[in-house]
Amino acid sequence: MEGTTSAEVADDLSHDLCALARTLVNDLRSPLAAVRVGAELLIRPDLSQLQSQRVARNVLVAEARLEEILSDFTLRLIDAGIRSSAKSCAISTECP
């Protein structure tokens, strides 16, 4: 990008990472809620064995979805040139 300063490139990257983080957080909410509700149901003493098995299967499906989301996120980071071995960074509550 001719004429682009390193500060502009850094700002663009920061903005892109923030958008990606927002997407990740939104995508994680549903499967995490399914795991939480499933766990709450599984500790109920009045749940039949069949009901427990169904809930456990739903929890496993939600966990698989979480794994898929995190794998996709990792691939996006790699595509963006960010390696998992890179120094950890602080995530602020506000994005640029």
CSV table of C-alpha atoms in Angstrom, one decimal:
chain,number,residue,atom,x,y,z
A,1,MET,CA,0.0,0.0,0.0
A,2,GLU,CA,1.9,2.9,-1.3
A,3,GLY,CA,1.5,6.1,0.7
A,4,THR,CA,0.1,4.3,3.7
A,5,THR,CA,1.9,5.0,7.0
A,6,SER,CA,2.7,2.3,9.5
A,7,ALA,CA,0.4,3.9,12.0
A,8,GLU,CA,-2.5,3.6,9.5
A,9,VAL,CA,-1.7,0.0,8.8
A,10,ALA,CA,-1.6,-0.7,12.6
A,11,ASP,CA,-4.9,1.2,13.0
A,12,ASP,CA,-6.5,-0.9,10.3
A,13,LEU,CA,-5.2,-4.1,11.8
A,14,SER,CA,-6.4,-3.1,15.2
A,15,HIS,CA,-9.8,-2.3,13.8
A,16,ASP,CA,-10.0,-5.7,12.0
A,17,LEU,CA,-8.9,-7.6,15.1
A,18,CYS,CA,-11.6,-5.8,17.2
A,19,ALA,CA,-14.3,-6.7,14.6
A,20,LEU,CA,-13.1,-10.3,14.7
A,21,ALA,CA,-13.1,-10.3,18.5
A,22,ARG,CA,-16.7,-8.9,18.5
A,23,THR,CA,-17.8,-11.6,16.1
A,24,LEU,CA,-16.1,-14.3,18.2
A,25,VAL,CA,-17.8,-13.2,21.4
A,26,ASN,CA,-21.2,-13.1,19.7
A,27,ASP,CA,-20.7,-16.5,18.1
A,28,LEU,CA,-19.6,-18.1,21.4
A,29,ARG,CA,-22.7,-17.0,23.4
A,30,SER,CA,-25.2,-19.5,22.1
A,31,PRO,CA,-23.2,-22.7,22.5
A,32,LEU,CA,-22.0,-21.5,25.9
A,33,ALA,CA,-25.5,-20.9,27.0
A,34,ALA,CA,-26.4,-24.4,25.8
A,35,VAL,CA,-23.6,-25.9,27.9
A,36,ARG,CA,-24.7,-23.9,30.9
A,37,VAL,CA,-28.3,-24.9,30.6
A,38,GLY,CA,-27.4,-28.5,30.0
A,39,ALA,CA,-25.2,-28.5,33.1
A,40,GLU,CA,-28.0,-27.0,35.2
A,41,LEU,CA,-30.4,-29.7,33.9
A,42,LEU,CA,-28.0,-32.5,34.5
A,43,ILE,CA,-27.8,-31.8,38.2
A,44,ARG,CA,-31.5,-32.0,38.6
A,45,PRO,CA,-32.5,-35.1,40.6
A,46,ASP,CA,-35.8,-35.5,38.8
A,47,LEU,CA,-34.3,-35.9,35.3
A,48,SER,CA,-34.8,-39.4,33.9
A,49,GLN,CA,-31.9,-41.4,32.4
A,50,LEU,CA,-33.3,-40.8,28.9
A,51,GLN,CA,-33.6,-37.1,29.5
A,52,SER,CA,-30.1,-36.9,30.9
A,53,GLN,CA,-28.7,-38.7,27.8
A,54,ARG,CA,-30.5,-36.2,25.5
A,55,VAL,CA,-29.2,-33.3,27.5
A,56,ALA,CA,-25.7,-34.7,27.5
A,57,ARG,CA,-25.8,-35.1,23.7
A,58,ASN,CA,-26.9,-31.5,23.4
A,59,VAL,CA,-24.0,-30.4,25.5
A,60,LEU,CA,-21.6,-32.4,23.3
A,61,VAL,CA,-23.1,-30.8,20.2
A,62,ALA,CA,-22.6,-27.3,21.7
A,63,GLU,CA,-19.0,-28.2,22.7
A,64,ALA,CA,-18.3,-29.3,19.1
A,65,ARG,CA,-19.7,-26.0,17.9
A,66,LEU,CA,-17.4,-24.1,20.3
A,67,GLU,CA,-14.5,-26.1,19.0
A,68,GLU,CA,-15.5,-25.2,15.4
A,69,ILE,CA,-15.8,-21.5,16.2
A,70,LEU,CA,-12.4,-21.4,17.9
A,71,SER,CA,-10.7,-23.3,15.1
A,72,ASP,CA,-12.1,-20.9,12.6
A,73,PHE,CA,-11.0,-18.0,14.7
A,74,THR,CA,-7.5,-19.4,14.9
A,75,LEU,CA,-7.4,-19.8,11.1
A,76,ARG,CA,-8.5,-16.2,10.7
A,77,LEU,CA,-5.7,-15.1,13.0
A,78,ILE,CA,-3.1,-17.1,11.0
A,79,ASP,CA,-4.5,-15.7,7.8
A,80,ALA,CA,-4.1,-12.2,9.3
A,81,GLY,CA,-0.4,-13.0,10.0
A,82,ILE,CA,-0.8,-13.4,13.7
A,83,ARG,CA,0.8,-16.5,15.2
A,84,SER,CA,-0.5,-18.3,18.3
A,85,SER,CA,3.1,-18.1,19.7
A,86,ALA,CA,3.0,-14.3,19.5
A,87,LYS,CA,3.2,-12.3,22.7
A,88,SER,CA,-0.1,-12.1,24.5
A,89,CYS,CA,-2.0,-8.9,24.2
A,90,ALA,CA,-4.5,-7.2,26.5
A,91,ILE,CA,-8.0,-7.0,25.2
A,92,SER,CA,-9.7,-3.7,26.1
A,93,THR,CA,-13.4,-3.2,26.5
A,94,GLU,CA,-13.3,-0.5,23.8
A,95,CYS,CA,-12.1,-1.0,20.2
A,96,PRO,CA,-10.7,1.7,18.0
